[in-house]
Amino acid sequence: MPNKNLAIRTVIFSLLGNIALATIKFIAGIFGNSYALIADGIESVLDVFASVLVLIGLRYANRPPDENHPYGHGKAEPLITFVVVVFLIVSASTIAYQSIQHILTPHELPENFTLWVLGAIILWKEISYQIVIRRSIKIKSNSLKAEAWHHRSDAITSIAAFIGISVALYFGEGYESADDYAALIAVLFIVYNSYKIFRPALSEVMDENNHDELISRIREISLQVKGVKGTEKCFIRKAGMEYHVDLHAHVEGDLTVTEGHDIAHLLKDKLQKEIPQLGHVLIHIEPA
C-alpha cells in the first residue's frame, strides 16, 4: 500500500506541475512571439491529460482482487501506459505539423525574455524527471516511468526551443524560423522516448520472461527454508507493481502430503516477507 500511495502522490505532483507549465508556456509563447514555446505548451496540455489518465489507471490498478479478477487489476497500468504513448505521438505530430506551417509562414523574431522562461522550464522539468524516475524504479511502475519520460521529453523540447531561439536572436533577420526547426528536432526525441516507454509496457502485457534477477533471488531465498532441497521451474508475471510467481520446489520424496503442504506454506510466507512486491505465490511441491 505505501508504494501505491507514493505512485498516486507522484502523479498528482506531475499533474499540478504540467498545468502550471502549460499556462506559463502559452503566455510566454504568445507574448514572446515563439512558436517553439507554444508547441511546448501544446505538449504540456497533452501531458496534463496523460497525467490524469495515469492517475485513473493507478487508482484502478490498485483495486484489490475480486471474483472476476483474482490476480487483481494490475494489468490496467501497462494499458494506461499505451494510452500515454498515444498522447506522446499525437503531441509530436501536432508539434511537427505546426512547426512546418510556421516555417512556411514568415514571422517576427522571438523576444529575449523567452530564453529566461525556457531556462527555468528546463531546470524544473529535469528536477521533475529525476524525482519521478527514481520513484518509478523504487516501486517498479511502468506508468510512472512513462510519466517520468514525459518530463524528460518536455525538457528536451525546451532545450531545442532554447537553442532555436538563441540562434534566431543571435543571427537576426532571416533566422526567424530557427526555433521552428528546433521544435522539429525535438519531435524526433519525443518519438524515440515514446518507444522506450512502450516497449516495457508491451513486455509486461505479453508476460515476457525478463526477470532473471528476481528469479535468482527467489531461488536463493527458497533454499533457506527448512525442507526445501532445491527449485526447478520459476515463472513470473508482472501486473502493475506486483509480481505473481509460480515456483516448483523439491522436497524429500518420502514426506507425507501434509508435511509437503506445510513446507510449501513456509516457503510462500518466507518469499512474501523477504520480497514485499510479490503478489500471488503458487508453490508446486515435487520429490527431490
Coordinates of N, CA and C in Angstrom, one line a residue, residues 7-246:
A7 N 3.0 6.3 -5.6 CA 2.7 6.4 -7.0 C 1.7 7.5 -7.3
I8 N 0.6 7.4 -6.6 CA -0.5 8.4 -6.8 C -0.1 9.8 -6.4
R9 N 0.7 9.9 -5.3 CA 1.1 11.3 -4.9 C 2.1 11.8 -6.0
T10 N 2.9 10.9 -6.6 CA 3.9 11.4 -7.6 C 3.1 11.9 -8.9
V11 N 2.1 11.2 -9.3 CA 1.3 11.6 -10.5 C 0.6 12.9 -10.2
I12 N 0.1 13.1 -9.0 CA -0.5 14.4 -8.7 C 0.5 15.5 -8.7
F13 N 1.7 15.2 -8.3 CA 2.8 16.2 -8.4 C 3.1 16.6 -9.8
S14 N 3.1 15.6 -10.7 CA 3.3 15.8 -12.1 C 2.2 16.6 -12.7
L15 N 1.0 16.2 -12.4 CA -0.2 16.9 -12.9 C -0.3 18.4 -12.6
L16 N 0.0 18.7 -11.4 CA 0.0 20.1 -11.0 C 1.1 20.9 -11.7
G17 N 2.3 20.3 -11.8 CA 3.4 20.9 -12.5 C 3.1 21.2 -13.9
N18 N 2.4 20.2 -14.6 CA 2.1 20.3 -16.0 C 1.1 21.4 -16.3
I19 N 0.1 21.5 -15.4 CA -0.9 22.6 -15.5 C -0.2 24.0 -15.4
A20 N 0.7 24.1 -14.4 CA 1.4 25.4 -14.3 C 2.2 25.7 -15.5
L21 N 3.0 24.7 -15.9 CA 3.9 25.0 -17.1 C 3.2 25.2 -18.4
A22 N 2.1 24.5 -18.6 CA 1.3 24.8 -19.8 C 0.9 26.2 -19.9
T23 N 0.4 26.7 -18.8 CA -0.1 28.1 -18.7 C 1.1 29.1 -19.0
I24 N 2.2 28.9 -18.3 CA 3.4 29.7 -18.5 C 3.9 29.7 -19.9
K25 N 3.9 28.5 -20.5 CA 4.5 28.4 -21.9 C 3.6 29.1 -22.9
F26 N 2.2 29.0 -22.8 CA 1.3 29.6 -23.7 C 1.5 31.2 -23.6
I27 N 1.5 31.7 -22.4 CA 1.6 33.1 -22.2 C 2.9 33.6 -22.7
A28 N 4.0 33.0 -22.4 CA 5.3 33.4 -22.9 C 5.4 33.3 -24.4
G29 N 4.9 32.2 -24.9 CA 5.0 31.9 -26.4 C 4.2 33.0 -27.2
I30 N 3.0 33.3 -26.7 CA 2.2 34.3 -27.4 C 2.8 35.7 -27.3
F31 N 3.1 36.1 -26.1 CA 3.7 37.5 -26.0 C 5.2 37.5 -26.4
G32 N 5.8 36.4 -26.4 CA 7.2 36.4 -26.8 C 7.5 36.0 -28.3
N33 N 6.4 35.8 -29.0 CA 6.4 35.5 -30.5 C 7.3 34.3 -30.8
S34 N 7.1 33.2 -30.0 CA 7.9 32.0 -30.2 C 7.0 30.8 -30.3
Y35 N 6.9 30.2 -31.5 CA 6.1 29.0 -31.7 C 6.7 27.8 -31.0
A36 N 8.0 27.8 -30.8 CA 8.6 26.7 -30.1 C 8.0 26.6 -28.7
L37 N 7.8 27.8 -28.1 CA 7.2 27.8 -26.7 C 5.8 27.4 -26.8
I38 N 5.1 27.8 -27.8 CA 3.7 27.5 -27.9 C 3.5 26.0 -28.1
A39 N 4.4 25.4 -29.0 CA 4.4 24.0 -29.2 C 4.7 23.2 -27.9
D40 N 5.6 23.8 -27.2 CA 5.9 23.2 -25.8 C 4.7 23.2 -25.0
G41 N 3.9 24.3 -25.1 CA 2.7 24.4 -24.3 C 1.7 23.4 -24.7
I42 N 1.6 23.1 -26.0 CA 0.7 22.1 -26.5 C 1.0 20.7 -25.9
E43 N 2.3 20.5 -25.9 CA 2.8 19.2 -25.3 C 2.4 19.1 -23.8
S44 N 2.5 20.2 -23.1 CA 2.2 20.2 -21.7 C 0.7 20.0 -21.5
V45 N -0.1 20.6 -22.4 CA -1.6 20.3 -22.2 C -1.9 18.8 -22.4
L46 N -1.2 18.2 -23.4 CA -1.4 16.8 -23.6 C -0.8 16.0 -22.4
D47 N 0.2 16.5 -21.8 CA 0.8 15.9 -20.6 C -0.2 15.9 -19.5
V48 N -1.0 17.0 -19.4 CA -2.0 17.1 -18.3 C -3.0 16.0 -18.5
F49 N -3.5 15.8 -19.7 CA -4.5 14.7 -19.9 C -3.8 13.4 -19.7
A50 N -2.6 13.2 -20.1 CA -1.9 11.9 -19.9 C -1.7 11.7 -18.4
S51 N -1.4 12.7 -17.6 CA -1.3 12.5 -16.1 C -2.6 12.1 -15.5
V52 N -3.7 12.7 -16.0 CA -5.0 12.3 -15.5 C -5.3 10.9 -15.7
L53 N -4.9 10.4 -17.0 CA -5.1 9.0 -17.3 C -4.3 8.1 -16.5
V54 N -3.0 8.5 -16.2 CA -2.2 7.7 -15.4 C -2.7 7.6 -14.0
L55 N -3.2 8.7 -13.5 CA -3.8 8.7 -12.1 C -5.0 7.8 -12.0
I56 N -5.9 7.9 -13.0 CA -7.1 7.0 -13.1 C -6.6 5.5 -13.2
G57 N -5.6 5.3 -14.0 CA -5.1 3.9 -14.2 C -4.5 3.3 -12.9
L58 N -3.7 4.1 -12.2 CA -3.1 3.7 -11.0 C -4.2 3.4 -9.9
R59 N -5.2 4.2 -9.8 CA -6.2 4.0 -8.8 C -7.0 2.7 -9.2
Y60 N -7.2 2.5 -10.5 CA -7.9 1.2 -10.8 C -7.0 0.0 -10.6
A61 N -5.8 0.2 -11.0 CA -4.8 -1.0 -10.9 C -4.6 -1.3 -9.4
N62 N -4.8 -0.4 -8.5 CA -4.6 -0.7 -7.1 C -5.8 -1.3 -6.4
R63 N -6.9 -1.5 -7.1 CA -8.1 -2.1 -6.5 C -7.7 -3.6 -6.2
P64 N -8.3 -4.0 -5.0 CA -7.9 -5.4 -4.6 C -8.5 -6.5 -5.5
P65 N -8.0 -7.7 -5.5 CA -8.6 -8.8 -6.3 C -10.1 -9.0 -6.0
D66 N -10.8 -9.4 -7.0 CA -12.2 -9.7 -6.8 C -12.5 -11.0 -7.5
E67 N -13.8 -11.4 -7.6 CA -14.2 -12.7 -8.2 C -13.9 -12.7 -9.7
N68 N -14.0 -11.6 -10.4 CA -13.7 -11.6 -11.8 C -12.2 -11.3 -12.1
H69 N -11.5 -10.8 -11.1 CA -10.1 -10.5 -11.3 C -9.3 -11.1 -10.1
P70 N -9.1 -12.4 -10.0 CA -8.4 -13.0 -8.9 C -7.0 -12.6 -8.7
Y71 N -6.3 -12.1 -9.8 CA -5.0 -11.7 -9.7 C -4.9 -10.1 -9.5
G72 N -6.0 -9.5 -9.3 CA -6.0 -8.1 -9.1 C -6.2 -7.3 -10.4
H73 N -6.0 -6.0 -10.4 CA -6.3 -5.2 -11.6 C -5.0 -4.5 -12.1
G74 N -3.8 -5.1 -11.8 CA -2.6 -4.5 -12.1 C -2.3 -4.3 -13.6
K75 N -2.9 -5.2 -14.4 CA -2.7 -5.1 -15.9 C -3.2 -3.8 -16.5
A76 N -4.0 -3.1 -15.7 CA -4.5 -1.8 -16.2 C -3.4 -0.8 -16.3
E77 N -2.3 -1.0 -15.5 CA -1.2 0.0 -15.6 C -0.5 0.0 -16.9
P78 N -0.1 -1.1 -17.5 CA 0.5 -1.0 -18.8 C -0.4 -0.6 -19.9
L79 N -1.7 -0.9 -19.8 CA -2.7 -0.5 -20.8 C -2.8 1.0 -20.8
I80 N -2.8 1.6 -19.6 CA -2.8 3.1 -19.5 C -1.5 3.7 -20.1
T81 N -0.4 3.0 -19.9 CA 0.9 3.4 -20.5 C 0.8 3.5 -22.0
F82 N 0.1 2.5 -22.6 CA -0.1 2.5 -24.1 C -0.9 3.8 -24.5
V83 N -1.9 4.2 -23.7 CA -2.6 5.4 -24.0 C -1.7 6.7 -23.9
V84 N -0.9 6.7 -22.9 CA 0.1 7.8 -22.7 C 1.0 7.9 -23.9
V85 N 1.5 6.7 -24.4 CA 2.3 6.7 -25.6 C 1.6 7.4 -26.8
V86 N 0.3 7.0 -26.9 CA -0.5 7.6 -28.0 C -0.5 9.2 -27.8
F87 N -0.7 9.6 -26.6 CA -0.7 11.1 -26.3 C 0.7 11.7 -26.8
L88 N 1.7 11.0 -26.5 CA 3.1 11.5 -26.9 C 3.2 11.6 -28.4
I89 N 2.7 10.5 -29.1 CA 2.8 10.5 -30.6 C 1.9 11.7 -31.1
V90 N 0.7 11.8 -30.6 CA -0.2 12.9 -31.0 C 0.5 14.3 -30.8
S91 N 1.1 14.4 -29.6 CA 1.9 15.6 -29.3 C 3.0 15.9 -30.3
A92 N 3.8 14.9 -30.6 CA 4.9 15.0 -31.6 C 4.3 15.4 -33.0
S93 N 3.2 14.7 -33.4 CA 2.7 15.0 -34.7 C 2.1 16.4 -34.8
T94 N 1.5 16.9 -33.7 CA 0.9 18.3 -33.7 C 2.1 19.3 -33.8
I95 N 3.1 19.1 -33.0 CA 4.3 20.0 -33.0 C 4.9 20.0 -34.4
A96 N 5.1 18.8 -35.0 CA 5.7 18.8 -36.3 C 4.9 19.5 -37.3
Y97 N 3.6 19.3 -37.3 CA 2.7 19.9 -38.3 C 2.7 21.4 -38.2
Q98 N 2.6 21.9 -36.9 CA 2.5 23.4 -36.7 C 3.9 24.0 -37.0
S99 N 5.0 23.3 -36.7 CA 6.3 23.8 -37.0 C 6.5 24.0 -38.4
I100 N 6.1 23.1 -39.2 CA 6.2 23.2 -40.7 C 5.4 24.4 -41.2
Q101 N 4.2 24.5 -40.7 CA 3.3 25.6 -41.1 C 4.0 27.0 -40.8
H102 N 4.7 27.1 -39.6 CA 5.3 28.3 -39.3 C 6.6 28.6 -40.1
I103 N 7.3 27.5 -40.5 CA 8.5 27.6 -41.3 C 8.1 28.2 -42.7
L104 N 6.9 27.8 -43.1 CA 6.4 28.3 -44.4 C 5.8 29.7 -44.4
T105 N 5.5 30.1 -43.1 CA 4.9 31.5 -42.9 C 5.9 32.4 -42.3
P106 N 6.3 33.5 -42.9 CA 7.2 34.4 -42.3 C 6.6 35.0 -41.0
H107 N 7.5 35.2 -40.0 CA 7.1 35.8 -38.7 C 8.2 36.5 -38.1
E108 N 7.9 37.2 -37.0 CA 8.9 38.0 -36.3 C 9.9 37.2 -35.5
L109 N 11.0 37.8 -35.1 CA 11.9 37.2 -34.2 C 11.3 37.0 -32.8
P110 N 11.7 36.0 -32.0 CA 11.2 35.8 -30.7 C 11.8 36.9 -29.8
E111 N 11.1 37.1 -28.6 CA 11.6 38.1 -27.7 C 12.7 37.5 -26.8
N112 N 13.5 38.3 -26.3 CA 14.7 37.9 -25.4 C 14.2 37.1 -24.2
F113 N 13.1 37.6 -23.6 CA 12.7 37.1 -22.3 C 12.3 35.6 -22.4
T114 N 12.0 35.1 -23.6 CA 11.6 33.7 -23.7 C 12.7 32.8 -23.4
L115 N 14.0 33.2 -23.5 CA 15.1 32.4 -23.1 C 15.1 32.2 -21.6
W116 N 14.8 33.2 -20.9 CA 14.8 33.0 -19.4 C 13.7 32.1 -19.0
V117 N 12.6 32.2 -19.6 CA 11.4 31.3 -19.3 C 11.8 29.9 -19.6
L118 N 12.4 29.7 -20.8 CA 12.8 28.3 -21.2 C 13.9 27.7 -20.2
G119 N 14.8 28.6 -19.8 CA 15.8 28.1 -18.9 C 15.2 27.6 -17.6
A120 N 14.2 28.3 -17.0 CA 13.6 27.9 -15.8 C 12.8 26.6 -16.0
I121 N 12.1 26.5 -17.2 CA 11.3 25.3 -17.5 C 12.2 24.1 -17.6
I122 N 13.4 24.2 -18.3 CA 14.3 23.1 -18.5 C 14.8 22.6 -17.1
L123 N 15.1 23.5 -16.2 CA 15.6 23.2 -14.9 C 14.5 22.4 -14.1
W124 N 13.3 23.0 -14.1 CA 12.2 22.4 -13.4 C 11.8 21.0 -13.9
K125 N 11.8 20.9 -15.2 CA 11.5 19.6 -15.9 C 12.5 18.5 -15.6
E126 N 13.8 18.9 -15.6 CA 14.8 17.9 -15.3 C 14.7 17.4 -13.8
I127 N 14.4 18.4 -12.9 CA 14.2 18.0 -11.5 C 13.0 17.1 -11.4
S128 N 11.9 17.4 -12.1 CA 10.7 16.6 -12.0 C 11.0 15.2 -12.5
Y129 N 11.8 15.1 -13.6 CA 12.2 13.8 -14.2 C 12.9 13.0 -13.2
Q130 N 13.9 13.6 -12.5 CA 14.7 12.8 -11.6 C 13.9 12.3 -10.4
I131 N 12.9 13.1 -9.9 CA 12.1 12.7 -8.8 C 11.2 11.5 -9.2
V132 N 10.5 11.7 -10.4 CA 9.6 10.6 -10.8 C 10.3 9.4 -11.2
I133 N 11.4 9.5 -11.9 CA 12.1 8.2 -12.4 C 12.6 7.4 -11.2
R134 N 13.1 8.1 -10.2 CA 13.6 7.4 -9.0 C 12.5 6.6 -8.3
R135 N 11.3 7.3 -8.2 CA 10.2 6.7 -7.6 C 9.7 5.5 -8.5
S136 N 9.7 5.6 -9.8 CA 9.2 4.6 -10.7 C 10.1 3.3 -10.5
I137 N 11.4 3.5 -10.4 CA 12.4 2.4 -10.2 C 12.2 1.8 -8.8
K138 N 11.9 2.6 -7.8 CA 11.7 2.1 -6.5 C 10.5 1.2 -6.4
I139 N 9.4 1.6 -7.0 CA 8.2 0.8 -6.9 C 7.9 -0.1 -8.1
K140 N 8.8 -0.1 -9.1 CA 8.7 -0.9 -10.3 C 7.4 -0.6 -11.1
S141 N 7.2 0.6 -11.4 CA 6.0 1.1 -12.1 C 6.3 1.6 -13.5
N142 N 5.7 0.9 -14.5 CA 5.9 1.3 -15.9 C 5.2 2.6 -16.2
S143 N 4.0 2.8 -15.6 CA 3.2 4.0 -15.9 C 3.9 5.2 -15.3
L144 N 4.6 5.1 -14.1 CA 5.3 6.2 -13.5 C 6.6 6.4 -14.4
K145 N 7.2 5.4 -14.9 CA 8.3 5.6 -15.8 C 7.9 6.4 -17.0
A146 N 6.7 6.1 -17.6 CA 6.2 6.8 -18.7 C 6.0 8.3 -18.3
E147 N 5.5 8.5 -17.1 CA 5.3 9.9 -16.6 C 6.6 10.6 -16.5
A148 N 7.6 9.9 -16.0 CA 9.0 10.5 -15.9 C 9.5 10.9 -17.3
W149 N 9.3 10.0 -18.3 CA 9.8 10.3 -19.6 C 9.0 11.5 -20.3
H150 N 7.8 11.7 -19.8 CA 7.1 12.9 -20.2 C 7.8 14.1 -19.8
H151 N 8.3 14.1 -18.6 CA 9.1 15.3 -18.1 C 10.4 15.4 -18.9
R152 N 11.1 14.3 -19.2 CA 12.3 14.3 -19.9 C 12.1 14.8 -21.3
S153 N 11.0 14.3 -22.0 CA 10.8 14.8 -23.4 C 10.4 16.2 -23.4
D154 N 9.7 16.7 -22.4 CA 9.4 18.1 -22.3 C 10.7 19.0 -22.1
A155 N 11.6 18.4 -21.3 CA 12.9 19.1 -21.1 C 13.7 19.2 -22.4
I156 N 13.6 18.1 -23.2 CA 14.3 18.0 -24.5 C 13.7 19.0 -25.4
T157 N 12.4 19.1 -25.5 CA 11.7 20.0 -26.4 C 12.1 21.5 -26.0
S158 N 12.2 21.7 -24.7 CA 12.5 23.1 -24.2 C 14.0 23.4 -24.6
I159 N 14.9 22.4 -24.5 CA 16.3 22.7 -24.8 C 16.4 23.0 -26.3
A160 N 15.6 22.2 -27.1 CA 15.7 22.5 -28.6 C 15.1 23.9 -28.8
A161 N 14.1 24.3 -28.1 CA 13.5 25.6 -28.3 C 14.5 26.7 -27.9
F162 N 15.2 26.4 -26.8 CA 16.2 27.4 -26.3 C 17.3 27.6 -27.3
I163 N 17.8 26.5 -27.9 CA 18.8 26.6 -28.9 C 18.3 27.4 -30.2
G164 N 17.1 27.0 -30.6 CA 16.5 27.6 -31.8 C 16.3 29.1 -31.6
I165 N 15.8 29.5 -30.4 CA 15.5 30.9 -30.2 C 16.9 31.7 -30.1
S166 N 17.9 31.0 -29.5 CA 19.2 31.7 -29.3 C 19.8 31.9 -30.7
V167 N 19.6 31.0 -31.6 CA 20.1 31.1 -33.0 C 19.4 32.3 -33.7
A168 N 18.1 32.3 -33.5 CA 17.3 33.3 -34.2 C 17.7 34.7 -33.7
L169 N 17.9 34.9 -32.3 CA 18.2 36.2 -31.8 C 19.6 36.6 -32.1
Y170 N 20.5 35.6 -32.2 CA 21.9 35.9 -32.4 C 22.2 36.4 -33.9
F171 N 21.6 35.6 -34.8 CA 21.8 35.9 -36.2 C 20.8 36.9 -36.8
G172 N 19.7 37.1 -36.1 CA 18.7 38.1 -36.5 C 17.9 37.8 -37.7
E173 N 17.6 38.8 -38.6 CA 16.7 38.6 -39.7 C 17.2 37.5 -40.6
G174 N 16.2 36.7 -41.1 CA 16.5 35.6 -41.9 C 16.5 34.2 -41.1
Y175 N 16.6 34.4 -39.8 CA 16.7 33.2 -39.0 C 15.5 33.1 -38.0
E176 N 14.4 33.7 -38.4 CA 13.2 33.8 -37.6 C 12.6 32.4 -37.3
S177 N 12.9 31.5 -38.2 CA 12.3 30.1 -38.1 C 13.2 29.1 -37.4
A178 N 14.3 29.6 -36.8 CA 15.2 28.7 -36.2 C 14.5 27.9 -35.1
D179 N 13.7 28.6 -34.3 CA 13.0 27.8 -33.2 C 12.0 26.8 -33.7
D180 N 11.5 27.1 -34.9 CA 10.5 26.1 -35.5 C 11.3 24.8 -35.9
Y181 N 12.5 25.0 -36.5 CA 13.3 23.9 -36.8 C 13.7 23.1 -35.6
A182 N 14.0 23.9 -34.5 CA 14.4 23.2 -33.2 C 13.2 22.4 -32.7
A183 N 12.0 22.8 -32.9 CA 10.8 22.1 -32.5 C 10.7 20.8 -33.3
L184 N 11.1 20.8 -34.6 CA 11.1 19.6 -35.4 C 12.1 18.6 -34.9
I185 N 13.3 19.1 -34.5 CA 14.3 18.2 -33.9 C 13.8 17.5 -32.7
A186 N 13.1 18.3 -31.8 CA 12.6 17.8 -30.6 C 11.6 16.7 -30.8
V187 N 10.8 16.8 -31.9 CA 9.8 15.8 -32.2 C 10.5 14.4 -32.3
L188 N 11.7 14.3 -32.9 CA 12.4 13.1 -33.1 C 12.7 12.4 -31.7
F189 N 13.1 13.3 -30.8 CA 13.4 12.8 -29.4 C 12.1 12.3 -28.7
I190 N 11.0 13.0 -29.0 CA 9.8 12.6 -28.3 C 9.3 11.2 -28.9
V191 N 9.5 11.0 -30.2 CA 9.1 9.7 -30.8 C 10.0 8.6 -30.2
Y192 N 11.3 8.9 -30.1 CA 12.2 7.9 -29.6 C 11.9 7.5 -28.1
N193 N 11.6 8.5 -27.3 CA 11.2 8.3 -26.0 C 9.9 7.5 -25.9
S194 N 9.0 7.7 -26.8 CA 7.7 7.0 -26.8 C 7.9 5.5 -27.0
Y195 N 8.9 5.2 -27.8 CA 9.2 3.7 -28.0 C 9.8 3.2 -26.7
K196 N 10.7 3.9 -26.0 CA 11.3 3.4 -24.8 C 10.2 3.2 -23.7
I197 N 9.2 4.0 -23.7 CA 8.1 3.8 -22.8 C 7.2 2.6 -23.2
F198 N 6.9 2.5 -24.5 CA 6.0 1.5 -25.0 C 6.6 0.1 -24.8
R199 N 7.9 -0.1 -25.0 CA 8.4 -1.5 -25.0 C 8.3 -2.2 -23.7
P200 N 8.6 -1.6 -22.6 CA 8.5 -2.3 -21.3 C 7.0 -2.6 -21.0
A201 N 6.1 -1.7 -21.3 CA 4.7 -2.0 -21.1 C 4.2 -3.2 -21.9
L202 N 4.6 -3.2 -23.2 CA 4.3 -4.4 -24.0 C 4.8 -5.7 -23.4
S203 N 6.1 -5.6 -23.0 CA 6.7 -6.8 -22.3 C 5.8 -7.3 -21.1
E204 N 5.3 -6.3 -20.4 CA 4.5 -6.7 -19.2 C 3.2 -7.4 -19.6
V205 N 2.5 -6.8 -20.6 CA 1.3 -7.4 -21.1 C 1.5 -8.8 -21.7
M206 N 2.6 -9.0 -22.4 CA 2.9 -10.3 -23.0 C 3.5 -11.3 -22.1
D207 N 3.7 -10.9 -20.8 CA 4.4 -11.8 -19.8 C 5.7 -12.3 -20.3
E208 N 6.5 -11.4 -20.8 CA 7.9 -11.8 -21.2 C 8.7 -12.2 -20.1
N209 N 9.6 -13.2 -20.3 CA 10.5 -13.7 -19.2 C 11.7 -12.9 -19.2
N210 N 11.7 -11.8 -18.5 CA 12.9 -10.9 -18.3 C 13.1 -10.5 -16.9
H211 N 12.9 -11.5 -16.0 CA 13.0 -11.3 -14.6 C 14.1 -12.1 -13.9
D212 N 15.2 -12.2 -14.7 CA 16.3 -13.1 -14.2 C 16.8 -12.8 -12.8
E213 N 17.0 -11.6 -12.5 CA 17.5 -11.1 -11.2 C 16.5 -11.6 -10.1
L214 N 15.2 -11.3 -10.3 CA 14.2 -11.7 -9.3 C 14.2 -13.2 -9.2
I215 N 14.2 -13.9 -10.3 CA 14.2 -15.4 -10.2 C 15.4 -15.9 -9.4
S216 N 16.6 -15.4 -9.6 CA 17.7 -15.8 -8.8 C 17.5 -15.5 -7.3
R217 N 17.0 -14.4 -7.0 CA 16.7 -14.1 -5.6 C 15.7 -15.1 -5.0
I218 N 14.7 -15.4 -5.7 CA 13.7 -16.3 -5.3 C 14.3 -17.7 -5.0
R219 N 15.1 -18.2 -5.9 CA 15.8 -19.5 -5.7 C 16.7 -19.4 -4.5
E220 N 17.4 -18.3 -4.3 CA 18.3 -18.2 -3.1 C 17.6 -18.2 -1.8
I221 N 16.4 -17.5 -1.8 CA 15.6 -17.5 -0.5 C 15.0 -18.8 -0.3
S222 N 14.6 -19.5 -1.3 CA 13.9 -20.8 -1.2 C 14.8 -21.8 -0.4
L223 N 16.1 -21.8 -0.7 CA 17.0 -22.7 -0.1 C 17.2 -22.5 1.4
Q224 N 16.8 -21.3 1.8 CA 16.9 -21.0 3.3 C 15.7 -21.6 4.1
V225 N 14.7 -22.1 3.4 CA 13.6 -22.7 4.1 C 13.8 -24.2 4.4
K226 N 13.7 -24.6 5.6 CA 13.9 -26.0 6.0 C 13.0 -26.9 5.3
G227 N 13.6 -28.0 4.7 CA 12.9 -29.0 3.9 C 12.9 -28.8 2.4
V228 N 13.3 -27.6 2.0 CA 13.4 -27.3 0.5 C 14.8 -27.7 0.1
K229 N 14.9 -28.7 -0.8 CA 16.2 -29.2 -1.3 C 16.6 -28.5 -2.6
G230 N 15.7 -27.8 -3.3 CA 16.1 -27.1 -4.5 C 14.9 -26.6 -5.2
T231 N 15.0 -25.9 -6.3 CA 13.9 -25.4 -7.1 C 14.1 -25.7 -8.5
E232 N 13.0 -25.8 -9.2 CA 13.0 -26.2 -10.7 C 12.4 -25.0 -11.4
K233 N 11.2 -25.2 -11.9 CA 10.6 -24.1 -12.8 C 10.2 -22.9 -11.9
C234 N 10.4 -21.7 -12.4 CA 10.0 -20.5 -11.7 C 9.5 -19.5 -12.8
F235 N 8.2 -19.3 -12.8 CA 7.6 -18.4 -13.8 C 7.1 -17.2 -13.1
I236 N 7.3 -16.0 -13.7 CA 6.9 -14.7 -13.1 C 6.1 -13.9 -14.1
R237 N 5.1 -13.3 -13.6 CA 4.2 -12.4 -14.4 C 4.1 -11.1 -13.6
K238 N 4.4 -10.0 -14.3 CA 4.3 -8.7 -13.6 C 2.9 -8.1 -13.9
A239 N 2.3 -7.6 -12.9 CA 1.0 -6.9 -13.0 C 1.0 -5.7 -12.2
G240 N 1.1 -4.5 -12.9 CA 1.2 -3.3 -12.1 C 2.5 -3.2 -11.3
M241 N 2.4 -3.1 -10.0 CA 3.6 -3.1 -9.2 C 3.8 -4.4 -8.4
E242 N 3.1 -5.4 -8.8 CA 3.3 -6.7 -8.2 C 3.8 -7.8 -9.1
Y243 N 4.4 -8.8 -8.6 CA 4.9 -9.9 -9.4 C 4.3 -11.2 -8.9
H244 N 3.6 -11.9 -9.8 CA 3.0 -13.2 -9.4 C 3.9 -14.3 -9.8
V245 N 4.1 -15.3 -8.9 CA 5.1 -16.3 -9.0 C 4.5 -17.7 -9.0
D246 N 5.0 -18.5 -9.9 CA 4.7 -20.0 -9.9 C 6.1 -20.7 -9.8

